[in-house]
Amino acid sequence: GQNIDQPTEMTATEGAIVQINCTYQTSGFNGLFWYQQHAGEAPTFLSYNVLDGLEEKGRFSSFLSRSKGYSYLLLKELQMKDSASYLCAVRGEDGANNLFFGTGTRLTVIP
Amino acid sequence: EPEVTQTPSHQVTQMGQEVILRCVPISNHLYFYWYRQILGQKVEFLVSFYNNEISEKSEIFDDQFSVERPDGSNFTLKIRSTKLEDSAMYFCASSRTGGRAEAFFGQGTRLTVV
């Protein structure tokens, strides 16, 4: 089976840095994605990791450790508009393209 | 910027009725997907479609579900006999290739079965 765990909720202050963790146990691994989802809207792509290490993209960075089945999404200089759910998703087996999603972490940014 | 479009945005149907959810994927994309999200729960994979056939499907995608690409632009999900538990947001997604290519999601169709 596929098991992807994230904290349910987090709160952080505007201008601060927040780290959202994701651990996974899947039958096969072919990449990990982070998506942002505002309430009632579609998920939008943030980042992709398939090799160990850090991928940086502006205010957002994502880290992967395949040996530990662990990833995190780092958001810097938080803005109020960053309040959303952040979804960790794993592409499982080789040749498969579907994503397995975690339950998402609802981030609330406060002034 | 190209986007995945879905219609309708909301659909209310009576239990036992058939519904068809429609999607227009991004034009140069080759892989198409349907996901669903029951209110307050995680996004769940239903089916992927490539080269005019189903490439993967989950255990949710049983005989009451079917997908079709009736022409060069549309991608549809049919639910033959809806049940109350089919009430969810249904997202269509597409990706240019498989592998590392990210999937772009449509805005979703909120299906309510009464």
Tab-separated table of N, CA, C and O in Angstrom, chain B:
chain	number	residue	atom	x	y	z
B	1	GLU	N	-1.691	31.733	-20.533
B	1	GLU	CA	-1.086	30.477	-20.111
B	1	GLU	C	-2.096	29.343	-20.319
B	1	GLU	O	-3.255	29.450	-19.921
B	2	PRO	N	-1.677	28.257	-20.957
B	2	PRO	CA	-2.623	27.166	-21.203
B	2	PRO	C	-3.089	26.563	-19.886
B	2	PRO	O	-2.330	26.510	-18.908
B	3	GLU	N	-4.334	26.091	-19.873
B	3	GLU	CA	-4.863	25.511	-18.651
B	3	GLU	C	-5.815	24.375	-18.991
B	3	GLU	O	-6.322	24.267	-20.113
B	4	VAL	N	-6.051	23.535	-17.998
B	4	VAL	CA	-7.022	22.454	-18.104
B	4	VAL	C	-8.382	23.038	-17.727
B	4	VAL	O	-8.503	23.708	-16.695
B	5	THR	N	-9.372	22.825	-18.557
B	5	THR	CA	-10.705	23.361	-18.264
B	5	THR	C	-11.682	22.214	-18.046
B	5	THR	O	-11.623	21.191	-18.740
B	6	GLN	N	-12.574	22.413	-17.068
B	6	GLN	CA	-13.554	21.392	-16.742
B	6	GLN	C	-14.951	21.995	-16.733
B	6	GLN	O	-15.145	23.135	-16.314
B	7	THR	N	-15.893	21.207	-17.200
B	7	THR	CA	-17.295	21.614	-17.141
B	7	THR	C	-18.153	20.421	-16.737
B	7	THR	O	-17.818	19.265	-17.068
B	8	PRO	N	-19.260	20.650	-16.021
B	8	PRO	CA	-19.603	21.925	-15.396
B	8	PRO	C	-18.777	22.159	-14.134
B	8	PRO	O	-18.051	21.261	-13.691
B	9	SER	N	-18.911	23.319	-13.533
B	9	SER	CA	-18.195	23.564	-12.281
B	9	SER	C	-18.934	22.909	-11.109
B	9	SER	O	-18.313	22.478	-10.142
B	10	HIS	N	-20.270	22.865	-11.218
B	10	HIS	CA	-21.077	22.195	-10.201
B	10	HIS	C	-22.103	21.323	-10.907
B	10	HIS	O	-22.635	21.715	-11.948
B	11	GLN	N	-22.383	20.160	-10.324
B	11	GLN	CA	-23.442	19.316	-10.848
B	11	GLN	C	-24.133	18.643	-9.675
B	11	GLN	O	-23.487	18.042	-8.819
B	12	VAL	N	-25.464	18.743	-9.689
B	12	VAL	CA	-26.274	18.039	-8.699
B	12	VAL	C	-27.067	16.978	-9.446
B	12	VAL	O	-27.684	17.268	-10.474
B	13	THR	N	-27.039	15.761	-8.947
B	13	THR	CA	-27.733	14.681	-9.629
B	13	THR	C	-28.414	13.787	-8.610
B	13	THR	O	-28.002	13.710	-7.444
B	14	GLN	N	-29.443	13.102	-9.059
B	14	GLN	CA	-30.133	12.166	-8.164
B	14	GLN	C	-29.409	10.827	-8.170
B	14	GLN	O	-28.872	10.388	-9.196
B	15	MET	N	-29.435	10.186	-7.033
B	15	MET	CA	-28.839	8.860	-6.893
B	15	MET	C	-29.377	7.936	-7.985
B	15	MET	O	-30.582	7.925	-8.256
B	16	GLY	N	-28.481	7.184	-8.588
B	16	GLY	CA	-28.873	6.254	-9.635
B	16	GLY	C	-28.784	6.828	-11.035
B	16	GLY	O	-28.843	6.071	-12.020
B	17	GLN	N	-28.630	8.135	-11.133
B	17	GLN	CA	-28.532	8.761	-12.456
B	17	GLN	C	-27.100	8.680	-12.974
B	17	GLN	O	-26.132	8.545	-12.226
B	18	GLU	N	-26.982	8.807	-14.271
B	18	GLU	CA	-25.678	8.838	-14.922
B	18	GLU	C	-25.204	10.287	-15.040
B	18	GLU	O	-26.003	11.187	-15.291
B	19	VAL	N	-23.911	10.499	-14.830
B	19	VAL	CA	-23.341	11.837	-15.045
B	19	VAL	C	-22.098	11.710	-15.920
B	19	VAL	O	-21.403	10.691	-15.890
B	20	ILE	N	-21.867	12.747	-16.691
B	20	ILE	CA	-20.650	12.838	-17.489
B	20	ILE	C	-19.942	14.136	-17.132
B	20	ILE	O	-20.525	15.216	-17.241
B	21	LEU	N	-18.719	14.000	-16.701
B	21	LEU	CA	-17.899	15.160	-16.376
B	21	LEU	C	-16.920	15.368	-17.528
B	21	LEU	O	-16.298	14.416	-18.005
B	22	ARG	N	-16.782	16.617	-17.914
B	22	ARG	CA	-16.001	16.910	-19.116
B	22	ARG	C	-14.746	17.703	-18.802
B	22	ARG	O	-14.724	18.540	-17.900
B	23	CYS	N	-13.731	17.444	-19.595
B	23	CYS	CA	-12.431	18.076	-19.391
B	23	CYS	C	-11.806	18.345	-20.754
B	23	CYS	O	-11.939	17.527	-21.675
B	24	VAL	N	-11.147	19.487	-20.866
B	24	VAL	CA	-10.310	19.752	-22.025
B	24	VAL	C	-8.886	19.899	-21.512
B	24	VAL	O	-8.543	20.903	-20.885
B	25	PRO	N	-8.043	18.887	-21.732
B	25	PRO	CA	-6.654	18.974	-21.261
B	25	PRO	C	-5.865	20.011	-22.059
B	25	PRO	O	-6.321	20.506	-23.085
B	26	ILE	N	-4.677	20.312	-21.593
B	26	ILE	CA	-3.791	21.213	-22.311
B	26	ILE	C	-3.406	20.544	-23.631
B	26	ILE	O	-3.112	19.339	-23.665
B	27	SER	N	-3.369	21.335	-24.693
B	27	SER	CA	-3.417	20.762	-26.041
B	27	SER	C	-2.228	19.883	-26.405
B	27	SER	O	-2.392	18.923	-27.138
B	28	ASN	N	-1.036	20.150	-25.937
B	28	ASN	CA	0.099	19.314	-26.333
B	28	ASN	C	0.439	18.257	-25.284
B	28	ASN	O	1.508	17.647	-25.332
B	29	HIS	N	-0.481	18.038	-24.360
B	29	HIS	CA	-0.258	17.034	-23.335
B	29	HIS	C	-0.723	15.669	-23.821
B	29	HIS	O	-1.673	15.558	-24.599
B	30	LEU	N	-0.034	14.636	-23.328
B	30	LEU	CA	-0.301	13.287	-23.803
B	30	LEU	C	-0.914	12.383	-22.730
B	30	LEU	O	-1.462	11.333	-23.058
B	31	TYR	N	-0.778	12.768	-21.461
B	31	TYR	CA	-1.260	11.931	-20.368
B	31	TYR	C	-2.407	12.666	-19.684
B	31	TYR	O	-2.302	13.852	-19.390
B	32	PHE	N	-3.469	11.940	-19.398
B	32	PHE	CA	-4.648	12.540	-18.794
B	32	PHE	C	-5.053	11.719	-17.577
B	32	PHE	O	-4.876	10.500	-17.554
B	33	TYR	N	-5.598	12.427	-16.593
B	33	TYR	CA	-5.908	11.794	-15.317
B	33	TYR	C	-7.233	12.308	-14.774
B	33	TYR	O	-7.631	13.446	-15.042
B	34	TRP	N	-7.874	11.473	-13.993
B	34	TRP	CA	-8.971	11.919	-13.141
B	34	TRP	C	-8.611	11.584	-11.696
B	34	TRP	O	-8.158	10.473	-11.393
B	35	TYR	N	-8.828	12.589	-10.842
B	35	TYR	CA	-8.682	12.440	-9.406
B	35	TYR	C	-9.978	12.899	-8.765
B	35	TYR	O	-10.738	13.669	-9.358
B	36	ARG	N	-10.210	12.470	-7.532
B	36	ARG	CA	-11.345	13.017	-6.810
B	36	ARG	C	-10.914	13.384	-5.399
B	36	ARG	O	-9.930	12.862	-4.863
B	37	GLN	N	-11.678	14.296	-4.815
B	37	GLN	CA	-11.397	14.728	-3.443
B	37	GLN	C	-12.735	14.877	-2.719
B	37	GLN	O	-13.498	15.814	-2.986
B	38	ILE	N	-13.010	13.923	-1.849
B	38	ILE	CA	-14.186	14.035	-0.990
B	38	ILE	C	-13.923	15.144	0.010
B	38	ILE	O	-12.782	15.323	0.470
B	39	LEU	N	-14.960	15.894	0.346
B	39	LEU	CA	-14.812	17.079	1.188
B	39	LEU	C	-14.033	16.770	2.462
B	39	LEU	O	-14.387	15.856	3.210
B	40	GLY	N	-12.953	17.507	2.657
B	40	GLY	CA	-12.154	17.350	3.875
B	40	GLY	C	-11.175	16.202	3.837
B	40	GLY	O	-10.478	15.958	4.828
B	41	GLN	N	-11.121	15.492	2.704
B	41	GLN	CA	-10.225	14.339	2.615
B	41	GLN	C	-9.142	14.576	1.563
B	41	GLN	O	-9.081	15.626	0.939
B	42	LYS	N	-8.291	13.587	1.390
B	42	LYS	CA	-7.167	13.767	0.481
B	42	LYS	C	-7.575	13.558	-0.967
B	42	LYS	O	-8.617	12.973	-1.259
B	43	VAL	N	-6.749	14.060	-1.847
B	43	VAL	CA	-6.937	13.842	-3.277
B	43	VAL	C	-6.617	12.376	-3.588
B	43	VAL	O	-5.575	11.860	-3.170
B	44	GLU	N	-7.527	11.719	-4.304
B	44	GLU	CA	-7.358	10.284	-4.600
B	44	GLU	C	-7.314	10.066	-6.109
B	44	GLU	O	-8.153	10.592	-6.842
B	45	PHE	N	-6.375	9.249	-6.528
B	45	PHE	CA	-6.246	8.906	-7.936
B	45	PHE	C	-7.378	7.979	-8.370
B	45	PHE	O	-7.731	7.022	-7.667
B	46	LEU	N	-7.938	8.251	-9.530
B	46	LEU	CA	-8.941	7.347	-10.114
B	46	LEU	C	-8.369	6.581	-11.299
B	46	LEU	O	-8.362	5.351	-11.317
B	47	VAL	N	-7.885	7.323	-12.313
B	47	VAL	CA	-7.512	6.682	-13.561
B	47	VAL	C	-6.544	7.563	-14.339
B	47	VAL	O	-6.567	8.785	-14.217
B	48	SER	N	-5.665	6.917	-15.092
B	48	SER	CA	-4.818	7.653	-16.036
B	48	SER	C	-5.030	7.079	-17.429
B	48	SER	O	-5.396	5.900	-17.589
B	49	PHE	N	-4.776	7.904	-18.422
B	49	PHE	CA	-5.148	7.572	-19.810
B	49	PHE	C	-4.038	8.056	-20.705
B	49	PHE	O	-3.595	9.207	-20.618
B	50	TYR	N	-3.563	7.154	-21.566
B	50	TYR	CA	-2.480	7.515	-22.480
B	50	TYR	C	-2.657	6.727	-23.764
B	50	TYR	O	-3.000	5.529	-23.721
B	51	ASN	N	-2.446	7.381	-24.873
B	51	ASN	CA	-2.504	6.703	-26.165
B	51	ASN	C	-3.851	6.003	-26.360
B	51	ASN	O	-3.909	4.862	-26.831
B	52	ASN	N	-4.901	6.723	-25.967
B	52	ASN	CA	-6.275	6.253	-26.166
B	52	ASN	C	-6.654	5.011	-25.382
B	52	ASN	O	-7.577	4.276	-25.778
B	53	GLU	N	-5.944	4.776	-24.293
B	53	GLU	CA	-6.380	3.685	-23.440
B	53	GLU	C	-6.003	3.954	-21.987
B	53	GLU	O	-5.120	4.762	-21.713
B	54	ILE	N	-6.689	3.249	-21.095
B	54	ILE	CA	-6.391	3.380	-19.680
B	54	ILE	C	-5.024	2.779	-19.406
B	54	ILE	O	-4.735	1.648	-19.807
B	55	SER	N	-4.153	3.548	-18.729
B	55	SER	CA	-2.831	3.026	-18.387
B	55	SER	C	-2.767	2.559	-16.936
B	55	SER	O	-2.088	1.590	-16.621
B	56	GLU	N	-3.436	3.247	-16.035
B	56	GLU	CA	-3.539	2.785	-14.651
B	56	GLU	C	-4.921	3.137	-14.120
B	56	GLU	O	-5.531	4.107	-14.564
B	57	LYS	N	-5.378	2.378	-13.151
B	57	LYS	CA	-6.599	2.743	-12.465
B	57	LYS	C	-6.524	2.259	-11.020
B	57	LYS	O	-5.831	1.280	-10.720
B	58	SER	N	-7.230	2.954	-10.145
B	58	SER	CA	-7.238	2.568	-8.743
B	58	SER	C	-8.432	1.662	-8.466
B	58	SER	O	-9.302	1.462	-9.331
B	59	GLU	N	-8.473	1.150	-7.234
B	59	GLU	CA	-9.589	0.270	-6.880
B	59	GLU	C	-10.902	1.046	-6.786
B	59	GLU	O	-11.978	0.452	-6.810
B	60	ILE	N	-10.804	2.372	-6.685
B	60	ILE	CA	-12.035	3.176	-6.683
B	60	ILE	C	-12.710	3.101	-8.055
B	60	ILE	O	-13.930	3.120	-8.166
B	61	PHE	N	-11.916	3.025	-9.074
B	61	PHE	CA	-12.398	3.073	-10.469
B	61	PHE	C	-12.978	1.705	-10.819
B	61	PHE	O	-12.327	0.882	-11.479
B	62	ASP	N	-14.212	1.467	-10.356
B	62	ASP	CA	-14.835	0.166	-10.627
B	62	ASP	C	-15.704	0.245	-11.877
B	62	ASP	O	-15.611	1.203	-12.650
B	63	ASP	N	-16.552	-0.742	-12.053
B	63	ASP	CA	-17.298	-0.866	-13.308
B	63	ASP	C	-18.289	0.271	-13.552
B	63	ASP	O	-18.787	0.416	-14.674
B	64	GLN	N	-18.603	1.042	-12.536
B	64	GLN	CA	-19.540	2.133	-12.757
B	64	GLN	C	-18.856	3.354	-13.382
B	64	GLN	O	-19.514	4.294	-13.806
B	65	PHE	N	-17.529	3.340	-13.427
B	65	PHE	CA	-16.793	4.447	-14.001
B	65	PHE	C	-16.285	4.079	-15.395
B	65	PHE	O	-15.914	2.925	-15.642
B	66	SER	N	-16.218	5.054	-16.255
B	66	SER	CA	-15.556	4.866	-17.542
B	66	SER	C	-14.998	6.202	-18.001
B	66	SER	O	-15.464	7.260	-17.580
B	67	VAL	N	-13.983	6.124	-18.846
B	67	VAL	CA	-13.397	7.339	-19.409
B	67	VAL	C	-13.363	7.197	-20.924
B	67	VAL	O	-13.320	6.089	-21.467
B	68	GLU	N	-13.357	8.348	-21.562
B	68	GLU	CA	-13.372	8.358	-23.012
B	68	GLU	C	-12.707	9.629	-23.507
B	68	GLU	O	-12.752	10.667	-22.852
B	69	ARG	N	-12.055	9.498	-24.662
B	69	ARG	CA	-11.545	10.683	-25.358
B	69	ARG	C	-12.272	10.699	-26.703
B	69	ARG	O	-11.779	10.150	-27.674
B	70	PRO	N	-13.455	11.285	-26.730
B	70	PRO	CA	-14.326	11.153	-27.896
B	70	PRO	C	-13.810	11.879	-29.139
B	70	PRO	O	-14.188	11.534	-30.253
B	71	ASP	N	-12.938	12.889	-28.923
B	71	ASP	CA	-12.382	13.604	-30.063
B	71	ASP	C	-10.985	14.058	-29.676
B	71	ASP	O	-10.448	13.605	-28.674
B	72	GLY	N	-10.387	14.945	-30.449
B	72	GLY	CA	-8.997	15.323	-30.184
B	72	GLY	C	-8.795	16.233	-29.014
B	72	GLY	O	-7.653	16.501	-28.636
B	73	SER	N	-9.894	16.715	-28.394
B	73	SER	CA	-9.679	17.695	-27.334
B	73	SER	C	-10.342	17.318	-26.011
B	73	SER	O	-9.832	17.670	-24.957
B	74	ASN	N	-11.449	16.602	-26.034
B	74	ASN	CA	-12.171	16.336	-24.792
B	74	ASN	C	-11.746	15.030	-24.140
B	74	ASN	O	-11.336	14.086	-24.811
B	75	PHE	N	-11.888	14.996	-22.813
B	75	PHE	CA	-11.616	13.797	-22.025
B	75	PHE	C	-12.722	13.727	-20.989
B	75	PHE	O	-12.903	14.674	-20.227
B	76	THR	N	-13.495	12.648	-20.994
B	76	THR	CA	-14.674	12.602	-20.141
B	76	THR	C	-14.598	11.480	-19.123
B	76	THR	O	-13.970	10.439	-19.363
B	77	LEU	N	-15.258	11.703	-17.999
B	77	LEU	CA	-15.451	10.691	-16.976
B	77	LEU	C	-16.942	10.465	-16.836
B	77	LEU	O	-17.695	11.423	-16.605
B	78	LYS	N	-17.367	9.227	-16.998
B	78	LYS	CA	-18.775	8.883	-16.857
B	78	LYS	C	-18.958	8.047	-15.606
B	78	LYS	O	-18.197	7.090	-15.372
B	79	ILE	N	-19.954	8.411	-14.823
B	79	ILE	CA	-20.358	7.582	-13.692
B	79	ILE	C	-21.755	7.075	-14.024
B	79	ILE	O	-22.692	7.872	-14.169
B	80	ARG	N	-21.899	5.761	-14.155
B	80	ARG	CA	-23.132	5.195	-14.714
B	80	ARG	C	-24.329	5.317	-13.780
B	80	ARG	O	-25.393	5.719	-14.186
B	81	SER	N	-24.171	4.968	-12.566
B	81	SER	CA	-25.286	4.952	-11.622
B	81	SER	C	-24.765	5.528	-10.310
B	81	SER	O	-24.172	4.815	-9.495
B	82	THR	N	-24.964	6.830	-10.155
B	82	THR	CA	-24.308	7.521	-9.048
B	82	THR	C	-24.843	7.079	-7.691
B	82	THR	O	-26.025	6.743	-7.537
B	83	LYS	N	-23.930	7.089	-6.722
B	83	LYS	CA	-24.269	6.772	-5.340
B	83	LYS	C	-23.972	8.010	-4.485
B	83	LYS	O	-23.209	8.890	-4.892
B	84	LEU	N	-24.551	8.032	-3.302
B	84	LEU	CA	-24.336	9.177	-2.423
B	84	LEU	C	-22.842	9.410	-2.170
B	84	LEU	O	-22.374	10.557	-2.135
B	85	GLU	N	-22.115	8.306	-2.044
B	85	GLU	CA	-20.686	8.419	-1.720
B	85	GLU	C	-19.824	8.871	-2.895
B	85	GLU	O	-18.616	9.064	-2.747
B	86	ASP	N	-20.445	9.050	-4.052
B	86	ASP	CA	-19.708	9.626	-5.193
B	86	ASP	C	-19.627	11.144	-5.107
B	86	ASP	O	-18.936	11.784	-5.917
B	87	SER	N	-20.324	11.735	-4.160
B	87	SER	CA	-20.269	13.190	-3.979
B	87	SER	C	-18.843	13.587	-3.624
B	87	SER	O	-18.267	13.100	-2.643
B	88	ALA	N	-18.267	14.450	-4.449
B	88	ALA	CA	-16.864	14.836	-4.277
B	88	ALA	C	-16.539	15.920	-5.294
B	88	ALA	O	-17.336	16.225	-6.188
B	89	MET	N	-15.349	16.467	-5.173
B	89	MET	CA	-14.793	17.314	-6.221
B	89	MET	C	-13.982	16.401	-7.137
B	89	MET	O	-13.141	15.633	-6.654
B	90	TYR	N	-14.254	16.472	-8.416
B	90	TYR	CA	-13.528	15.656	-9.385
B	90	TYR	C	-12.591	16.561	-10.183
B	90	TYR	O	-13.018	17.527	-10.808
B	91	PHE	N	-11.315	16.223	-10.133
B	91	PHE	CA	-10.301	16.995	-10.840
B	91	PHE	C	-9.797	16.213	-12.037
B	91	PHE	O	-9.434	15.042	-11.927
B	92	CYS	N	-9.731	16.889	-13.141
B	92	CYS	CA	-9.045	16.385	-14.313
B	92	CYS	C	-7.639	16.975	-14.320
B	92	CYS	O	-7.436	18.123	-13.879
B	93	ALA	N	-6.666	16.218	-14.771
B	93	ALA	CA	-5.300	16.717	-14.866
B	93	ALA	C	-4.666	16.201	-16.138
B	93	ALA	O	-5.096	15.180	-16.695
B	94	SER	N	-3.644	16.913	-16.600
B	94	SER	CA	-2.901	16.418	-17.757
B	94	SER	C	-1.426	16.727	-17.568
B	94	SER	O	-1.055	17.646	-16.824
B	95	SER	N	-0.586	15.937	-18.216
B	95	SER	CA	0.847	16.201	-18.203
B	95	SER	C	1.399	15.968	-19.603
B	95	SER	O	0.862	15.150	-20.368
B	96	ARG	N	2.466	16.702	-19.893
B	96	ARG	CA	3.017	16.643	-21.254
B	96	ARG	C	3.601	15.270	-21.534
B	96	ARG	O	3.423	14.711	-22.617
B	97	THR	N	4.318	14.749	-20.546
B	97	THR	CA	4.869	13.407	-20.663
B	97	THR	C	4.632	12.709	-19.338
B	97	THR	O	3.991	13.255	-18.443
B	98	GLY	N	5.162	11.530	-19.181
B	98	GLY	CA	5.140	10.889	-17.875
B	98	GLY	C	6.379	11.279	-17.110
B	98	GLY	O	6.995	12.308	-17.372
B	99	GLY	N	6.779	10.425	-16.162
B	99	GLY	CA	8.011	10.680	-15.432
B	99	GLY	C	7.951	11.940	-14.592
B	99	GLY	O	7.047	12.123	-13.797
B	100	ARG	N	8.901	12.859	-14.793
B	100	ARG	CA	9.011	14.009	-13.901
B	100	ARG	C	8.078	15.140	-14.273
B	100	ARG	O	7.988	16.121	-13.560
B	101	ALA	N	7.390	14.999	-15.394
B	101	ALA	CA	6.529	16.104	-15.815
B	101	ALA	C	5.392	16.285	-14.820
B	101	ALA	O	4.713	15.333	-14.452
B	102	GLU	N	5.203	17.546	-14.397
B	102	GLU	CA	4.151	17.792	-13.421
B	102	GLU	C	2.794	17.713	-14.083
B	102	GLU	O	2.635	17.984	-15.277
B	103	ALA	N	1.821	17.327	-13.295
B	103	ALA	CA	0.444	17.295	-13.753
B	103	ALA	C	-0.197	18.648	-13.464
B	103	ALA	O	-0.035	19.199	-12.385
B	104	PHE	N	-0.902	19.185	-14.461
B	104	PHE	CA	-1.654	20.426	-14.310
B	104	PHE	C	-3.108	20.060	-14.070
B	104	PHE	O	-3.690	19.282	-14.830
B	105	PHE	N	-3.687	20.651	-13.033
B	105	PHE	CA	-5.038	20.310	-12.639
B	105	PHE	C	-6.041	21.347	-13.128
B	105	PHE	O	-5.745	22.549	-13.139
B	106	GLY	N	-7.224	20.878	-13.503
B	106	GLY	CA	-8.330	21.774	-13.771
B	106	GLY	C	-8.943	22.264	-12.476
B	106	GLY	O	-8.556	21.834	-11.383
B	107	GLN	N	-9.911	23.159	-12.610
B	107	GLN	CA	-10.535	23.780	-11.438
B	107	GLN	C	-11.513	22.847	-10.731
B	107	GLN	O	-11.971	23.145	-9.638
B	108	GLY	N	-11.845	21.738	-11.360
B	108	GLY	CA	-12.678	20.749	-10.703
B	108	GLY	C	-14.157	20.882	-11.002
B	108	GLY	O	-14.646	21.962	-11.360
B	109	THR	N	-14.862	19.772	-10.876
B	109	THR	CA	-16.324	19.731	-10.922
B	109	THR	C	-16.802	19.224	-9.566
B	109	THR	O	-16.414	18.124	-9.153
B	110	ARG	N	-17.606	20.053	-8.909
B	110	ARG	CA	-18.157	19.594	-7.626
B	110	ARG	C	-19.436	18.809	-7.916
B	110	ARG	O	-20.419	19.386	-8.394
B	111	LEU	N	-19.405	17.523	-7.665
B	111	LEU	CA	-20.560	16.652	-7.885
B	111	LEU	C	-21.258	16.394	-6.560
B	111	LEU	O	-20.620	15.959	-5.595
B	112	THR	N	-22.545	16.667	-6.550
B	112	THR	CA	-23.362	16.379	-5.363
B	112	THR	C	-24.453	15.395	-5.772
B	112	THR	O	-25.240	15.677	-6.685
B	113	VAL	N	-24.467	14.244	-5.126
B	113	VAL	CA	-25.483	13.227	-5.382
B	113	VAL	C	-26.496	13.281	-4.244
B	113	VAL	O	-26.129	13.196	-3.060
B	114	VAL	N	-27.764	13.450	-4.628
B	114	VAL	CA	-28.804	13.577	-3.596
B	114	VAL	C	-29.805	12.416	-3.689
B	114	VAL	O	-29.858	11.718	-4.699
